[in-house]
mmCIF file of C-alpha atoms in Angstrom:
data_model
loop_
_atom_site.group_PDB
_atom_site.id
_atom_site.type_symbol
_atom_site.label_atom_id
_atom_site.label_comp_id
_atom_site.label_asym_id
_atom_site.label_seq_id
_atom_site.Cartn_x
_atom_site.Cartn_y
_atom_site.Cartn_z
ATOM 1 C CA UNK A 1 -15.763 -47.383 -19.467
ATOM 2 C CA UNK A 2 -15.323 -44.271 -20.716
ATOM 3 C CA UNK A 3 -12.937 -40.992 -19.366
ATOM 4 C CA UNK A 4 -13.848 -37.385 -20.569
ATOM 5 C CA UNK A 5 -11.665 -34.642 -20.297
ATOM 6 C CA UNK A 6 -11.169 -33.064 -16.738
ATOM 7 C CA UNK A 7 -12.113 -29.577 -16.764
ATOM 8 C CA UNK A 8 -11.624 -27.398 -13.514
ATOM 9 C CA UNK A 9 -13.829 -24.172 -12.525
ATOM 10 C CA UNK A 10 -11.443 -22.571 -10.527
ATOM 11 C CA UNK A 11 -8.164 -21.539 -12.904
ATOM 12 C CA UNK A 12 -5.372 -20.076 -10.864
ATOM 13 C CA UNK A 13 -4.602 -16.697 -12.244
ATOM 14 C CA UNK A 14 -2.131 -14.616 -9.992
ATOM 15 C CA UNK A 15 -0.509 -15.787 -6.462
ATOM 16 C CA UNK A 16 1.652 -14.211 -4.265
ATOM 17 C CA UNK A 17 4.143 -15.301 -1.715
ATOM 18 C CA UNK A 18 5.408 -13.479 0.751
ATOM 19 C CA UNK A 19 8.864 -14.340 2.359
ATOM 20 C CA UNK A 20 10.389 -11.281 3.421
ATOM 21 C CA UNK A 21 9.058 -7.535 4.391
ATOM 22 C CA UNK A 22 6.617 -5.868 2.005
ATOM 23 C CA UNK A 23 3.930 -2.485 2.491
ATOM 24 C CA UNK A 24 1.005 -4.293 0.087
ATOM 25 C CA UNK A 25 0.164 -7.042 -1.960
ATOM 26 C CA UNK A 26 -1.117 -5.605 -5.437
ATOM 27 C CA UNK A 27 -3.278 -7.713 -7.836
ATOM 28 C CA UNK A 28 -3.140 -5.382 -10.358
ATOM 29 C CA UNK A 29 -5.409 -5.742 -13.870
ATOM 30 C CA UNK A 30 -6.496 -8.950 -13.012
ATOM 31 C CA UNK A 31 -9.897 -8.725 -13.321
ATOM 32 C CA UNK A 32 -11.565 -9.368 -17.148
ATOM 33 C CA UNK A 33 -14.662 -10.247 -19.043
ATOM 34 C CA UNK A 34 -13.239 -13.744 -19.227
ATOM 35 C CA UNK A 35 -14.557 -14.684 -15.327
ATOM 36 C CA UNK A 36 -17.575 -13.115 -13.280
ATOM 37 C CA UNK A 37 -16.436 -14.095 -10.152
ATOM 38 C CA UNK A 38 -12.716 -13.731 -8.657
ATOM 39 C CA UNK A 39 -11.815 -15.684 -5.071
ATOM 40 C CA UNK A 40 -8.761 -14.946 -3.549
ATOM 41 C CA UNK A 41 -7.523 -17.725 -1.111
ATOM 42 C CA UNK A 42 -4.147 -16.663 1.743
ATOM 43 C CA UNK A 43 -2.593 -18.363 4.460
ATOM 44 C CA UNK A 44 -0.429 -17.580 6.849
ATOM 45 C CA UNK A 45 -0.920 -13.749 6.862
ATOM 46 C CA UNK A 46 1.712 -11.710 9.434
ATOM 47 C CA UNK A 47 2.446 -8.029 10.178
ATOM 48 C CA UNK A 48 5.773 -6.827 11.525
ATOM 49 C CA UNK A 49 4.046 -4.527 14.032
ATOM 50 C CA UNK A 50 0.614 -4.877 16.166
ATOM 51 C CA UNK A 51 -2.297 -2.656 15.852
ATOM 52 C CA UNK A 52 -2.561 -2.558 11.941
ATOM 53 C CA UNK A 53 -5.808 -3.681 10.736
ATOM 54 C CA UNK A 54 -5.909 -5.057 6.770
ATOM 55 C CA UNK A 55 -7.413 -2.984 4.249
ATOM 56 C CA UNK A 56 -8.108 -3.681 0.753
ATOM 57 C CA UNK A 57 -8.486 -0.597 -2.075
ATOM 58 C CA UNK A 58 -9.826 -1.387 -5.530
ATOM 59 C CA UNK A 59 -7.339 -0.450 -8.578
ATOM 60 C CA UNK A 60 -7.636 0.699 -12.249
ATOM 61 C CA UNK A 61 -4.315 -0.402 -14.123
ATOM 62 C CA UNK A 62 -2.252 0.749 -10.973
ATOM 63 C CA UNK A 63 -4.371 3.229 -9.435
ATOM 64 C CA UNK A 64 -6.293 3.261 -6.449
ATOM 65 C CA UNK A 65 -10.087 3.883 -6.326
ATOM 66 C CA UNK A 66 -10.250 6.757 -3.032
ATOM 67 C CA UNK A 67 -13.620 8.072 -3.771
ATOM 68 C CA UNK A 68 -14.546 9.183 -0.091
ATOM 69 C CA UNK A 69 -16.557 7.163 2.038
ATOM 70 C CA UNK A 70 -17.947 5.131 -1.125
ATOM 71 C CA UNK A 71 -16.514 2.069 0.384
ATOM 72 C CA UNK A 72 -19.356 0.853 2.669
ATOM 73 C CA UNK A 73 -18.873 -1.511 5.222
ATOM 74 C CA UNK A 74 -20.245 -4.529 7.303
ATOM 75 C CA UNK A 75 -18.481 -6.837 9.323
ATOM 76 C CA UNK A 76 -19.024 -9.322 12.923
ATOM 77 C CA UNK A 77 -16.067 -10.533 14.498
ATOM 78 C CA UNK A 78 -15.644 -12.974 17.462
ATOM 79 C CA UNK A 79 -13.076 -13.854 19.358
ATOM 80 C CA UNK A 80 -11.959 -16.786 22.172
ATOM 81 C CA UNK A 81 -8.958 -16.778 24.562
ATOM 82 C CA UNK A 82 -9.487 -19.860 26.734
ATOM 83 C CA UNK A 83 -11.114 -18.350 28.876
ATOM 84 C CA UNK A 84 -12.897 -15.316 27.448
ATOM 85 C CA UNK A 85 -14.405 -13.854 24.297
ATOM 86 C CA UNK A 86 -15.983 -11.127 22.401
ATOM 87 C CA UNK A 87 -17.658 -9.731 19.534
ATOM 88 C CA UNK A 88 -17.396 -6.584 17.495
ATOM 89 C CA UNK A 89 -19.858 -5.581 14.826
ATOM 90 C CA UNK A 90 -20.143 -2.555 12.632
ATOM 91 C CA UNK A 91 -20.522 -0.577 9.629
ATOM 92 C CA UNK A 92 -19.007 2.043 7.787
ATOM 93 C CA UNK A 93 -17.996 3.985 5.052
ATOM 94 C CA UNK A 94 -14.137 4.844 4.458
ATOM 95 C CA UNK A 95 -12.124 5.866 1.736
ATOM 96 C CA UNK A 96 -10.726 2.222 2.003
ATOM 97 C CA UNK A 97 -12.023 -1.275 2.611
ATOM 98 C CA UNK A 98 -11.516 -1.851 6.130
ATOM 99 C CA UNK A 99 -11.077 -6.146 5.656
ATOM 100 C CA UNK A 100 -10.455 -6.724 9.606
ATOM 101 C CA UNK A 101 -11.581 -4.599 12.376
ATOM 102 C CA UNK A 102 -8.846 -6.330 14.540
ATOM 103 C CA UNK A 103 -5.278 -6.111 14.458
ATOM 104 C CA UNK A 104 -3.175 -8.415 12.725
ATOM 105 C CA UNK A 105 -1.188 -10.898 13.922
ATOM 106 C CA UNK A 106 2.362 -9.707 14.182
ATOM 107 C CA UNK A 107 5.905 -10.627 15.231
ATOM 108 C CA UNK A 108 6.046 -10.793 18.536
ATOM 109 C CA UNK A 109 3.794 -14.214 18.809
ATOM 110 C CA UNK A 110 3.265 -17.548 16.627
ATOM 111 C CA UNK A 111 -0.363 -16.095 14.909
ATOM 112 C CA UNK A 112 -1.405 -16.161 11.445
ATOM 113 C CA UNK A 113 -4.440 -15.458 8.981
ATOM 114 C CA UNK A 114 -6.230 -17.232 6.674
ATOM 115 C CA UNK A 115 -9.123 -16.472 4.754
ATOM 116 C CA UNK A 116 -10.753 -15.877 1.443
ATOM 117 C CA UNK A 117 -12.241 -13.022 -0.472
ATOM 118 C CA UNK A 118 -14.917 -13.769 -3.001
ATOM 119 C CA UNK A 119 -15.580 -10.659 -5.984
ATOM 120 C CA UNK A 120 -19.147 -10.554 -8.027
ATOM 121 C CA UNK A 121 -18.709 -9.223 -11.033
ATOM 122 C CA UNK A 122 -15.926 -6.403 -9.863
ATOM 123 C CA UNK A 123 -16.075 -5.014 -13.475
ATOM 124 C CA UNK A 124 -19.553 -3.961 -13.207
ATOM 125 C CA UNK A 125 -20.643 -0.847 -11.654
ATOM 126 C CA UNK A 126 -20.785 -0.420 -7.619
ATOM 127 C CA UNK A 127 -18.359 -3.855 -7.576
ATOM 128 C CA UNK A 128 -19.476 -6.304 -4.521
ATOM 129 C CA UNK A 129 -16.949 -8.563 -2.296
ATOM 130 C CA UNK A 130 -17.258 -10.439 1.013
ATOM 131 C CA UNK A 131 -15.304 -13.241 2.913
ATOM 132 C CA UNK A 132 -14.038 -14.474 5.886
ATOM 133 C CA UNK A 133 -11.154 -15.090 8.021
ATOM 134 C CA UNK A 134 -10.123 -17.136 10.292
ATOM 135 C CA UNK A 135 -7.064 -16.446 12.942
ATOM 136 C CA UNK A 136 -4.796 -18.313 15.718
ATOM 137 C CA UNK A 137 -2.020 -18.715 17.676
ATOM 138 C CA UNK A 138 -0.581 -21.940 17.515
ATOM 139 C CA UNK A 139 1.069 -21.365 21.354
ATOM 140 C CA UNK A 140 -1.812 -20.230 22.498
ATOM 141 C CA UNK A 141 -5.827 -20.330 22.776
ATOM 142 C CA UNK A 142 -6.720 -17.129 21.388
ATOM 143 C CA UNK A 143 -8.576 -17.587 18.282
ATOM 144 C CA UNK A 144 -10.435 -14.914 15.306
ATOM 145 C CA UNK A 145 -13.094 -15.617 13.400
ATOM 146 C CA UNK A 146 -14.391 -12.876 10.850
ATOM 147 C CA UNK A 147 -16.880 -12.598 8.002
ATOM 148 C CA UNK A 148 -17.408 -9.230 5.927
ATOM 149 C CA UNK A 149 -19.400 -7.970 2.928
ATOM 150 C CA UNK A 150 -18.034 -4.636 1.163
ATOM 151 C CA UNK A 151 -18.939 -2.738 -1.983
ATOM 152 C CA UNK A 152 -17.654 0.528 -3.802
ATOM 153 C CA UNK A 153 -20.470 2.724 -4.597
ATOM 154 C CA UNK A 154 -18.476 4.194 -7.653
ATOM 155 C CA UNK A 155 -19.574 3.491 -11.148
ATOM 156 C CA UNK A 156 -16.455 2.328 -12.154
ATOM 157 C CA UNK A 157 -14.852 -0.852 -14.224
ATOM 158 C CA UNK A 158 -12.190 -1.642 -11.601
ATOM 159 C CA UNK A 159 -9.140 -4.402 -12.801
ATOM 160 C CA UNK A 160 -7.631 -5.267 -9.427
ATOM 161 C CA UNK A 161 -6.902 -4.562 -5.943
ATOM 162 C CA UNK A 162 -4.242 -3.632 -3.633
ATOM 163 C CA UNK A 163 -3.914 -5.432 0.648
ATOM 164 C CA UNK A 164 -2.187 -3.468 2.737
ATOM 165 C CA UNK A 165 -2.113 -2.472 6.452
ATOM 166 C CA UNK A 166 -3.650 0.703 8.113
ATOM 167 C CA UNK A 167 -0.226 2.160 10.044
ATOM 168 C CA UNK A 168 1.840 1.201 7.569
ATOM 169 C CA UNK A 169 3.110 -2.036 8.870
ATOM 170 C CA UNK A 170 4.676 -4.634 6.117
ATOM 171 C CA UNK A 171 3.412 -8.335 5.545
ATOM 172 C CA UNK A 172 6.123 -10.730 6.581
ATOM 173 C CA UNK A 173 4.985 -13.604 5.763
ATOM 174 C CA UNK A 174 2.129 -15.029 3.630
ATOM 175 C CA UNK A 175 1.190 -16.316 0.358
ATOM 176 C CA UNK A 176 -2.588 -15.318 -1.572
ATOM 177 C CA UNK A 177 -3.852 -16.769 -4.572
ATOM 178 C CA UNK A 178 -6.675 -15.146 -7.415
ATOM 179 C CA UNK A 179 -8.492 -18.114 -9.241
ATOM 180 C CA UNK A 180 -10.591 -17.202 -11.573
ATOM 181 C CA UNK A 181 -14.250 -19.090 -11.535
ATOM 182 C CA UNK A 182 -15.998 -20.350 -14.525
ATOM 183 C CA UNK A 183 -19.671 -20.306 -15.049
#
């Protein structure tokens, strides 16, 4: 019997928790020849305030890419209550990357995200990401469900990326994590 050496293809490179009130959650110069694809796993997203949607803007060093409308756009999104549901599709083009099209849980109720973001070669020209995220409230029925593709039509050899939430609300609580995948 023999036992090689355990090799993993996801190596953690960057992770962030959050436990008290911040605007965004910056991965910044991140990204590297060393991996051609990036997934970013989070848990337990929250907002202080309803009605902000989450965005996501692609950096240089610390910069933000706001080319505008080069960020184009698809996403579906269902929802169930218990007793009731919906869907909302679209697609557009922003000077950000519009990651929910629904608000985000908040304060004032026992909700959370989770979900992951997977990048394709984001040091390439016109970078490419999708993903998917699922929502709750544990007191409740109401449940999210939300998958997305997005890509930056900027020839440009991006390093990172920057969360944060469309009226300025802070993440209170939360923790992400950017593995790194081998080929």
């Amino acid at each position: 019997l023999e036992f090689g050496t355990i090799s993993s293809d996801f190596v953690k490179i960057a992770s962030v928790d959050v436990s008290s009130a911040v605007g965004e959650i910056a991965f910044n110069q991140q990204f590297s020849s060393t991996y051609k694809i990036y997934k970013l796993i989070f848990k337990k997203f929250r907002s202080s305030a309803n009605n902000n949607e989450l965005r996501l803007r692609l950096r240089i060093g610390t910069t933000n890419q706001t080319a505008t409308n080069e960020y184009y756009s698809t996403y579906n999104t269902s929802y169930y209550n218990g007793s009731s549901g919906g869907v909302n599709n679209d697609n557009v083009k922003n000077d950000y990357c519009r990651i929910l099209n629904w608000s985000m849980p908040h304060t004032s109720g026992n909700r959370s995200f989770n979900g992951e973001i997977i990048f394709y070669e984001p040091q390439t020209n016109r970078p490419f990401w999708g993903g998917s995220i699922h929502g709750h409230e544990r007191n409740f029925d109401n449940m999210l469900n939300a998958q997305f593709a997005h890509t930056y039509d900027q020839d440009v050899n991006v390093d990172g990326f920057v969360l944060y939430q469309s009226a300025g609300g802070n993440f209170i609580d939360g923790t992400a994590v950017l593995y790194g995948l081998k080929e």
